[in-house]
Amino acid sequence: MPRRRPAGRNPEDLDHESTSEAGDEHLDIHDAPDPATATPEQARKYNNRSVERVVSMLNVLQESTEPMSLVEIHRSIRMAKATAFRYLWTLEKHRYVERDASGRYRLGLGFVGMQSRDLEVLQDRARPWLERLRDETDETTNLGVLDGVAVRYVEVAESPRTVRMVSVRGSRDPLYCTALGKAIAAQLPAGQVVELLEQVDLKPRTGHTITSIDRFLAELDKVRRQGYAVDDGENEDDGRCVAVAILGSRLPAALSVSAPSVRFAMEEVPVVAARLAEVAAHLAGEPGAYRTDRTTGG
């Protein structure tokens, strides 16, 4: 006679261990095959379907540079909407996904793992510096960190001007067309950069966007030589941004100043970059290597 299931219990709430304990007694964990080379038959023995589905959901969110709705997620992975919501709710509880005011989902900061405290400390230390830079330049300042294949804005001090470049705290942008992304990528091994770029569609945001891996790697060489990265109308036609990596940090992070290009001349970029480098050195716990009394404004 079949065992009666407790009322209200969803079959998918039962994990593999609780429903197949007898089978697990005969599972030789030391004889398990390498997951990368396992045959389909071997994979069926060891694979956990619930974990597989959660990983598929996280992969979909990682590959998207924009937050996704519940409907978009459940359609992308062909999962029942109610089941997808329960998975997302649990992931949100543990900060592996975040939900914005419109109810759309993106990856959360739980993936920072043991470095989450480092991120909190960096955010706290960076916030007054970003506000100071915002006041000096009258433009939007940002702190970004590497988040999967994109850069995430974790702190933003928005310009008080009516016409300004707007970054939303928690939002993500591609590495390949942002100054923050370039500054961070320039500190990574070339092989890792290639792996990251191969996972995304290098589609043009503007007519100036770099859409070739080889060209992007050459751009990173330039970033290393001059010590700062520039987005010159590559993410938005009328935008310009300069960024400097925070060296010595355990997090892949960078600071930037962004403004409409009509107000932020290329001649001012090295001046602002020097100021950013000074702040980045302070945040890394090092003495400022750059000194300048000049600031930029409209």
mmCIF file of C-alpha atoms in Angstrom:
data_model
loop_
_atom_site.group_PDB
_atom_site.id
_atom_site.type_symbol
_atom_site.label_atom_id
_atom_site.label_comp_id
_atom_site.label_asym_id
_atom_site.label_seq_id
_atom_site.Cartn_x
_atom_site.Cartn_y
_atom_site.Cartn_z
ATOM 1 C CA MET A 1 0.000 0.000 0.000
ATOM 2 C CA PRO A 2 1.439 3.398 -0.940
ATOM 3 C CA ARG A 3 2.588 5.540 1.949
ATOM 4 C CA ARG A 4 0.285 8.517 2.460
ATOM 5 C CA ARG A 5 1.930 11.891 1.963
ATOM 6 C CA PRO A 6 1.273 14.584 4.612
ATOM 7 C CA ALA A 7 -1.373 17.092 3.517
ATOM 8 C CA GLY A 8 -0.071 20.172 1.755
ATOM 9 C CA ARG A 9 3.327 18.646 1.020
ATOM 10 C CA ASN A 10 4.548 19.215 -2.530
ATOM 11 C CA PRO A 11 6.437 16.256 -4.049
ATOM 12 C CA GLU A 12 9.184 18.617 -5.155
ATOM 13 C CA ASP A 13 9.753 19.633 -1.522
ATOM 14 C CA LEU A 14 11.119 16.159 -0.801
ATOM 15 C CA ASP A 15 14.836 16.116 -1.402
ATOM 16 C CA HIS A 16 16.720 13.228 -2.914
ATOM 17 C CA GLU A 17 18.214 12.135 0.408
ATOM 18 C CA SER A 18 14.864 11.824 2.235
ATOM 19 C CA THR A 19 13.214 9.704 -0.487
ATOM 20 C CA SER A 20 16.008 7.320 -1.378
ATOM 21 C CA GLU A 21 17.913 6.613 1.821
ATOM 22 C CA ALA A 22 18.044 2.890 1.104
ATOM 23 C CA GLY A 23 19.615 3.500 -2.271
ATOM 24 C CA ASP A 24 22.119 5.903 -0.771
ATOM 25 C CA GLU A 25 23.363 3.195 1.558
ATOM 26 C CA HIS A 26 24.789 1.429 -1.496
ATOM 27 C CA LEU A 27 26.197 4.582 -3.108
ATOM 28 C CA ASP A 28 29.999 4.481 -3.194
ATOM 29 C CA ILE A 29 30.971 8.146 -3.029
ATOM 30 C CA HIS A 30 34.630 7.255 -3.548
ATOM 31 C CA ASP A 31 33.836 5.561 -6.846
ATOM 32 C CA ALA A 32 31.810 8.436 -8.270
ATOM 33 C CA PRO A 33 32.815 9.525 -11.790
ATOM 34 C CA ASP A 34 34.112 12.972 -12.674
ATOM 35 C CA PRO A 35 30.978 15.109 -13.395
ATOM 36 C CA ALA A 36 32.731 16.611 -16.427
ATOM 37 C CA THR A 37 33.258 13.217 -18.099
ATOM 38 C CA ALA A 38 30.376 11.148 -16.687
ATOM 39 C CA THR A 39 28.281 9.158 -19.148
ATOM 40 C CA PRO A 40 24.510 9.819 -19.296
ATOM 41 C CA GLU A 41 23.928 6.568 -17.391
ATOM 42 C CA GLN A 42 26.376 7.566 -14.661
ATOM 43 C CA ALA A 43 24.875 11.055 -14.479
ATOM 44 C CA ARG A 44 21.402 9.607 -13.870
ATOM 45 C CA LYS A 45 22.741 7.827 -10.803
ATOM 46 C CA TYR A 46 24.334 10.865 -9.181
ATOM 47 C CA ASN A 47 22.521 13.883 -10.621
ATOM 48 C CA ASN A 48 20.012 15.748 -8.452
ATOM 49 C CA ARG A 49 17.159 17.069 -10.586
ATOM 50 C CA SER A 50 16.124 19.841 -8.198
ATOM 51 C CA VAL A 51 19.660 21.207 -8.014
ATOM 52 C CA GLU A 52 19.930 20.934 -11.797
ATOM 53 C CA ARG A 53 16.811 23.067 -12.209
ATOM 54 C CA VAL A 54 18.040 25.705 -9.752
ATOM 55 C CA VAL A 55 21.378 25.874 -11.594
ATOM 56 C CA SER A 56 19.500 26.341 -14.891
ATOM 57 C CA MET A 57 17.578 29.215 -13.331
ATOM 58 C CA LEU A 58 20.738 30.867 -12.028
ATOM 59 C CA ASN A 59 22.444 30.447 -15.410
ATOM 60 C CA VAL A 60 19.558 32.218 -17.137
ATOM 61 C CA LEU A 61 19.796 35.112 -14.682
ATOM 62 C CA GLN A 62 23.583 35.291 -15.033
ATOM 63 C CA GLU A 63 23.423 35.461 -18.817
ATOM 64 C CA SER A 64 20.919 38.319 -18.750
ATOM 65 C CA THR A 65 22.255 41.850 -18.320
ATOM 66 C CA GLU A 66 18.732 43.026 -17.442
ATOM 67 C CA PRO A 67 16.514 41.877 -14.545
ATOM 68 C CA MET A 68 13.999 39.205 -15.578
ATOM 69 C CA SER A 69 10.346 38.766 -14.673
ATOM 70 C CA LEU A 70 8.975 35.544 -13.205
ATOM 71 C CA VAL A 71 7.216 34.833 -16.503
ATOM 72 C CA GLU A 72 10.442 35.280 -18.487
ATOM 73 C CA ILE A 73 12.313 32.971 -16.132
ATOM 74 C CA HIS A 74 9.778 30.152 -16.045
ATOM 75 C CA ARG A 75 9.408 30.234 -19.823
ATOM 76 C CA SER A 76 13.172 30.254 -20.359
ATOM 77 C CA ILE A 77 13.710 27.071 -18.346
ATOM 78 C CA ARG A 78 10.286 25.507 -19.017
ATOM 79 C CA MET A 79 9.405 25.264 -15.343
ATOM 80 C CA ALA A 80 5.947 25.689 -13.849
ATOM 81 C CA LYS A 81 5.508 29.278 -12.726
ATOM 82 C CA ALA A 82 4.552 28.322 -9.163
ATOM 83 C CA THR A 83 7.594 26.058 -8.849
ATOM 84 C CA ALA A 84 9.876 28.741 -10.304
ATOM 85 C CA PHE A 85 8.523 31.260 -7.793
ATOM 86 C CA ARG A 86 9.161 28.918 -4.849
ATOM 87 C CA TYR A 87 12.763 28.405 -6.017
ATOM 88 C CA LEU A 88 13.230 32.142 -6.488
ATOM 89 C CA TRP A 89 11.677 32.902 -3.102
ATOM 90 C CA THR A 90 14.135 30.540 -1.408
ATOM 91 C CA LEU A 91 17.093 31.956 -3.333
ATOM 92 C CA GLU A 92 15.993 35.492 -2.442
ATOM 93 C CA LYS A 93 15.780 34.501 1.232
ATOM 94 C CA HIS A 94 19.457 33.515 1.097
ATOM 95 C CA ARG A 95 20.414 36.579 -1.028
ATOM 96 C CA TYR A 96 21.345 34.551 -4.111
ATOM 97 C CA VAL A 97 18.776 36.529 -6.101
ATOM 98 C CA GLU A 98 17.335 39.995 -5.574
ATOM 99 C CA ARG A 99 13.951 41.371 -6.597
ATOM 100 C CA ASP A 100 13.591 45.017 -7.587
ATOM 101 C CA ALA A 101 10.617 47.321 -7.034
ATOM 102 C CA SER A 102 8.965 46.137 -10.256
ATOM 103 C CA GLY A 103 9.190 42.492 -9.179
ATOM 104 C CA ARG A 104 11.971 41.548 -11.603
ATOM 105 C CA TYR A 105 14.833 39.287 -10.545
ATOM 106 C CA ARG A 106 18.610 39.454 -10.848
ATOM 107 C CA LEU A 107 21.511 37.635 -9.200
ATOM 108 C CA GLY A 108 22.165 38.717 -5.637
ATOM 109 C CA LEU A 109 25.247 39.329 -3.585
ATOM 110 C CA GLY A 110 25.048 35.963 -1.856
ATOM 111 C CA PHE A 111 27.447 34.693 -4.515
ATOM 112 C CA VAL A 112 30.179 36.830 -3.042
ATOM 113 C CA GLY A 113 30.222 34.118 -0.350
ATOM 114 C CA MET A 114 32.992 34.482 2.184
ATOM 115 C CA GLN A 115 33.828 37.852 0.643
ATOM 116 C CA SER A 116 30.426 39.328 1.517
ATOM 117 C CA ARG A 117 31.894 41.023 4.577
ATOM 118 C CA ASP A 118 34.679 42.441 2.405
ATOM 119 C CA LEU A 119 32.038 43.913 0.106
ATOM 120 C CA GLU A 120 30.111 45.476 2.994
ATOM 121 C CA VAL A 121 33.306 47.049 4.320
ATOM 122 C CA LEU A 122 34.238 48.337 0.861
ATOM 123 C CA GLN A 123 30.769 49.830 0.365
ATOM 124 C CA ASP A 124 30.901 51.578 3.733
ATOM 125 C CA ARG A 125 34.364 52.973 3.060
ATOM 126 C CA ALA A 126 33.583 53.986 -0.518
ATOM 127 C CA ARG A 127 30.277 55.768 0.101
ATOM 128 C CA PRO A 128 31.677 59.032 1.577
ATOM 129 C CA TRP A 129 34.418 59.113 -1.058
ATOM 130 C CA LEU A 130 31.866 58.710 -3.857
ATOM 131 C CA GLU A 131 29.811 61.529 -2.383
ATOM 132 C CA ARG A 132 32.911 63.711 -2.135
ATOM 133 C CA LEU A 133 33.825 62.983 -5.761
ATOM 134 C CA ARG A 134 30.223 63.684 -6.788
ATOM 135 C CA ASP A 135 30.363 67.046 -5.055
ATOM 136 C CA GLU A 136 33.755 67.876 -6.588
ATOM 137 C CA THR A 137 32.767 66.978 -10.131
ATOM 138 C CA ASP A 138 29.015 67.570 -10.017
ATOM 139 C CA GLU A 139 28.687 64.242 -11.857
ATOM 140 C CA THR A 140 27.543 60.714 -11.012
ATOM 141 C CA THR A 141 30.090 58.483 -9.274
ATOM 142 C CA ASN A 142 29.961 54.702 -9.010
ATOM 143 C CA LEU A 143 31.482 51.692 -7.269
ATOM 144 C CA GLY A 144 31.255 48.494 -9.304
ATOM 145 C CA VAL A 145 32.267 44.877 -8.727
ATOM 146 C CA LEU A 146 32.600 41.889 -11.021
ATOM 147 C CA ASP A 147 29.374 39.875 -10.909
ATOM 148 C CA GLY A 148 29.513 36.789 -13.113
ATOM 149 C CA VAL A 149 29.929 37.994 -16.695
ATOM 150 C CA ALA A 150 28.881 41.567 -15.899
ATOM 151 C CA VAL A 151 29.705 44.487 -13.623
ATOM 152 C CA ARG A 152 27.308 45.325 -10.808
ATOM 153 C CA TYR A 153 26.813 48.853 -9.453
ATOM 154 C CA VAL A 154 26.959 48.395 -5.666
ATOM 155 C CA GLU A 155 27.175 52.074 -4.678
ATOM 156 C CA VAL A 156 26.077 55.163 -6.616
ATOM 157 C CA ALA A 157 26.253 58.866 -5.758
ATOM 158 C CA GLU A 158 24.011 60.504 -8.327
ATOM 159 C CA SER A 159 24.719 63.894 -9.879
ATOM 160 C CA PRO A 160 22.390 66.707 -8.716
ATOM 161 C CA ARG A 161 22.119 68.006 -12.285
ATOM 162 C CA THR A 162 18.873 67.676 -14.215
ATOM 163 C CA VAL A 163 20.654 66.118 -17.197
ATOM 164 C CA ARG A 164 22.954 63.406 -15.863
ATOM 165 C CA MET A 165 24.126 59.844 -16.319
ATOM 166 C CA VAL A 166 22.016 57.567 -14.127
ATOM 167 C CA SER A 167 23.203 54.289 -12.620
ATOM 168 C CA VAL A 168 20.874 52.207 -10.459
ATOM 169 C CA ARG A 169 22.347 50.568 -7.376
ATOM 170 C CA GLY A 170 22.188 46.796 -7.879
ATOM 171 C CA SER A 171 21.876 46.980 -11.670
ATOM 172 C CA ARG A 172 24.340 45.261 -14.001
ATOM 173 C CA ASP A 173 26.032 46.277 -17.244
ATOM 174 C CA PRO A 174 28.315 44.350 -19.618
ATOM 175 C CA LEU A 175 32.061 44.289 -19.042
ATOM 176 C CA TYR A 176 32.923 44.951 -22.673
ATOM 177 C CA CYS A 177 31.292 48.376 -23.093
ATOM 178 C CA THR A 178 31.717 50.037 -19.686
ATOM 179 C CA ALA A 179 34.672 51.807 -18.113
ATOM 180 C CA LEU A 180 34.091 49.927 -14.853
ATOM 181 C CA GLY A 181 34.087 46.628 -16.718
ATOM 182 C CA LYS A 182 37.279 47.450 -18.594
ATOM 183 C CA ALA A 183 39.076 48.611 -15.432
ATOM 184 C CA ILE A 184 38.171 45.381 -13.634
ATOM 185 C CA ALA A 185 38.891 43.129 -16.624
ATOM 186 C CA ALA A 186 42.344 44.708 -17.056
ATOM 187 C CA GLN A 187 43.319 43.192 -13.689
ATOM 188 C CA LEU A 188 42.231 39.651 -14.656
ATOM 189 C CA PRO A 189 44.249 37.013 -16.549
ATOM 190 C CA ALA A 190 43.633 37.206 -20.298
ATOM 191 C CA GLY A 191 42.342 33.628 -20.340
ATOM 192 C CA GLN A 192 39.691 34.442 -17.746
ATOM 193 C CA VAL A 193 38.609 37.524 -19.704
ATOM 194 C CA VAL A 194 38.201 35.430 -22.855
ATOM 195 C CA GLU A 195 36.117 32.863 -20.945
ATOM 196 C CA LEU A 196 33.841 35.622 -19.644
ATOM 197 C CA LEU A 197 33.383 37.223 -23.058
ATOM 198 C CA GLU A 198 32.652 33.900 -24.732
ATOM 199 C CA GLN A 199 29.606 33.547 -22.484
ATOM 200 C CA VAL A 200 27.930 36.739 -23.700
ATOM 201 C CA ASP A 201 26.687 38.177 -26.959
ATOM 202 C CA LEU A 202 29.018 41.067 -27.801
ATOM 203 C CA LYS A 203 26.206 43.042 -29.354
ATOM 204 C CA PRO A 204 26.771 46.749 -30.047
ATOM 205 C CA ARG A 205 25.136 49.208 -27.670
ATOM 206 C CA THR A 206 26.209 52.118 -29.908
ATOM 207 C CA GLY A 207 28.252 52.596 -33.059
ATOM 208 C CA HIS A 208 31.384 52.837 -30.866
ATOM 209 C CA THR A 209 30.950 49.586 -28.912
ATOM 210 C CA ILE A 210 33.821 47.095 -29.087
ATOM 211 C CA THR A 211 32.338 43.807 -30.331
ATOM 212 C CA SER A 212 35.505 41.758 -30.911
ATOM 213 C CA ILE A 213 37.373 39.813 -28.238
ATOM 214 C CA ASP A 214 40.714 40.647 -29.872
ATOM 215 C CA ARG A 215 39.899 44.361 -29.916
ATOM 216 C CA PHE A 216 38.769 44.228 -26.312
ATOM 217 C CA LEU A 217 42.010 42.541 -25.226
ATOM 218 C CA ALA A 218 43.949 45.262 -27.064
ATOM 219 C CA GLU A 219 41.852 47.855 -25.229
ATOM 220 C CA LEU A 220 42.812 46.253 -21.920
ATOM 221 C CA ASP A 221 46.496 46.622 -22.834
ATOM 222 C CA LYS A 222 45.835 50.347 -23.239
ATOM 223 C CA VAL A 223 44.038 50.462 -19.876
ATOM 224 C CA ARG A 224 47.042 48.878 -18.150
ATOM 225 C CA ARG A 225 49.465 51.329 -19.792
ATOM 226 C CA GLN A 226 47.567 54.488 -18.872
ATOM 227 C CA GLY A 227 46.168 53.264 -15.534
ATOM 228 C CA TYR A 228 42.497 53.994 -16.228
ATOM 229 C CA ALA A 229 39.670 52.881 -18.515
ATOM 230 C CA VAL A 230 37.355 54.997 -20.645
ATOM 231 C CA ASP A 231 33.891 54.375 -22.048
ATOM 232 C CA ASP A 232 33.654 56.953 -24.812
ATOM 233 C CA GLY A 233 30.086 56.624 -26.048
ATOM 234 C CA GLU A 234 30.302 52.810 -26.064
ATOM 235 C CA ASN A 235 27.454 52.069 -23.666
ATOM 236 C CA GLU A 236 25.342 55.138 -24.420
ATOM 237 C CA ASP A 237 25.782 57.458 -27.405
ATOM 238 C CA ASP A 238 25.958 60.671 -25.387
ATOM 239 C CA GLY A 239 27.797 59.304 -22.360
ATOM 240 C CA ARG A 240 31.425 59.327 -21.245
ATOM 241 C CA CYS A 241 32.877 57.528 -18.250
ATOM 242 C CA VAL A 242 36.319 57.002 -16.727
ATOM 243 C CA ALA A 243 37.148 54.262 -14.205
ATOM 244 C CA VAL A 244 40.072 53.098 -12.082
ATOM 245 C CA ALA A 245 40.468 49.662 -10.490
ATOM 246 C CA ILE A 246 40.842 49.347 -6.722
ATOM 247 C CA LEU A 247 44.148 47.511 -6.480
ATOM 248 C CA GLY A 248 45.042 45.465 -3.442
ATOM 249 C CA SER A 249 41.400 44.656 -2.698
ATOM 250 C CA ARG A 250 40.290 41.033 -2.421
ATOM 251 C CA LEU A 251 37.328 41.980 -4.591
ATOM 252 C CA PRO A 252 37.489 42.759 -8.328
ATOM 253 C CA ALA A 253 36.212 46.327 -8.004
ATOM 254 C CA ALA A 254 36.557 49.761 -9.583
ATOM 255 C CA LEU A 255 35.434 53.379 -9.172
ATOM 256 C CA SER A 256 34.097 55.621 -11.921
ATOM 257 C CA VAL A 257 32.799 59.067 -12.793
ATOM 258 C CA SER A 258 30.226 59.291 -15.588
ATOM 259 C CA ALA A 259 28.713 62.303 -17.313
ATOM 260 C CA PRO A 260 27.152 63.448 -20.590
ATOM 261 C CA SER A 261 29.956 63.733 -23.116
ATOM 262 C CA VAL A 262 28.995 67.317 -23.966
ATOM 263 C CA ARG A 263 29.954 68.262 -20.401
ATOM 264 C CA PHE A 264 32.873 65.871 -19.879
ATOM 265 C CA ALA A 265 35.605 66.657 -22.396
ATOM 266 C CA MET A 266 38.250 64.059 -23.206
ATOM 267 C CA GLU A 267 40.880 66.572 -22.065
ATOM 268 C CA GLU A 268 39.458 66.320 -18.536
ATOM 269 C CA VAL A 269 39.544 62.513 -18.439
ATOM 270 C CA PRO A 270 43.188 62.174 -17.203
ATOM 271 C CA VAL A 271 42.519 64.727 -14.445
ATOM 272 C CA VAL A 272 39.464 62.881 -13.180
ATOM 273 C CA ALA A 273 41.294 59.553 -13.549
ATOM 274 C CA ALA A 274 44.093 60.845 -11.326
ATOM 275 C CA ARG A 275 41.570 61.808 -8.659
ATOM 276 C CA LEU A 276 39.899 58.397 -8.923
ATOM 277 C CA ALA A 277 43.294 56.706 -8.571
ATOM 278 C CA GLU A 278 43.967 58.690 -5.409
ATOM 279 C CA VAL A 279 40.653 57.601 -3.902
ATOM 280 C CA ALA A 280 41.173 53.984 -5.030
ATOM 281 C CA ALA A 281 44.558 53.990 -3.266
ATOM 282 C CA HIS A 282 42.934 55.204 -0.049
ATOM 283 C CA LEU A 283 40.275 52.486 -0.265
ATOM 284 C CA ALA A 284 42.957 49.855 -0.818
ATOM 285 C CA GLY A 285 44.728 51.061 2.316
ATOM 286 C CA GLU A 286 47.658 52.525 0.399
ATOM 287 C CA PRO A 287 48.958 56.108 0.349
ATOM 288 C CA GLY A 288 47.641 58.148 -2.566
ATOM 289 C CA ALA A 289 49.914 57.891 -5.544
ATOM 290 C CA TYR A 290 48.286 60.773 -7.375
ATOM 291 C CA ARG A 291 47.834 64.337 -6.174
ATOM 292 C CA THR A 292 45.822 66.994 -7.917
ATOM 293 C CA ASP A 293 43.861 70.057 -6.810
ATOM 294 C CA ARG A 294 41.872 70.264 -10.024
ATOM 295 C CA THR A 295 38.294 69.131 -10.293
ATOM 296 C CA THR A 296 35.972 68.968 -13.240
ATOM 297 C CA GLY A 297 32.473 70.284 -13.603
ATOM 298 C CA GLY A 298 30.066 71.447 -16.244
#
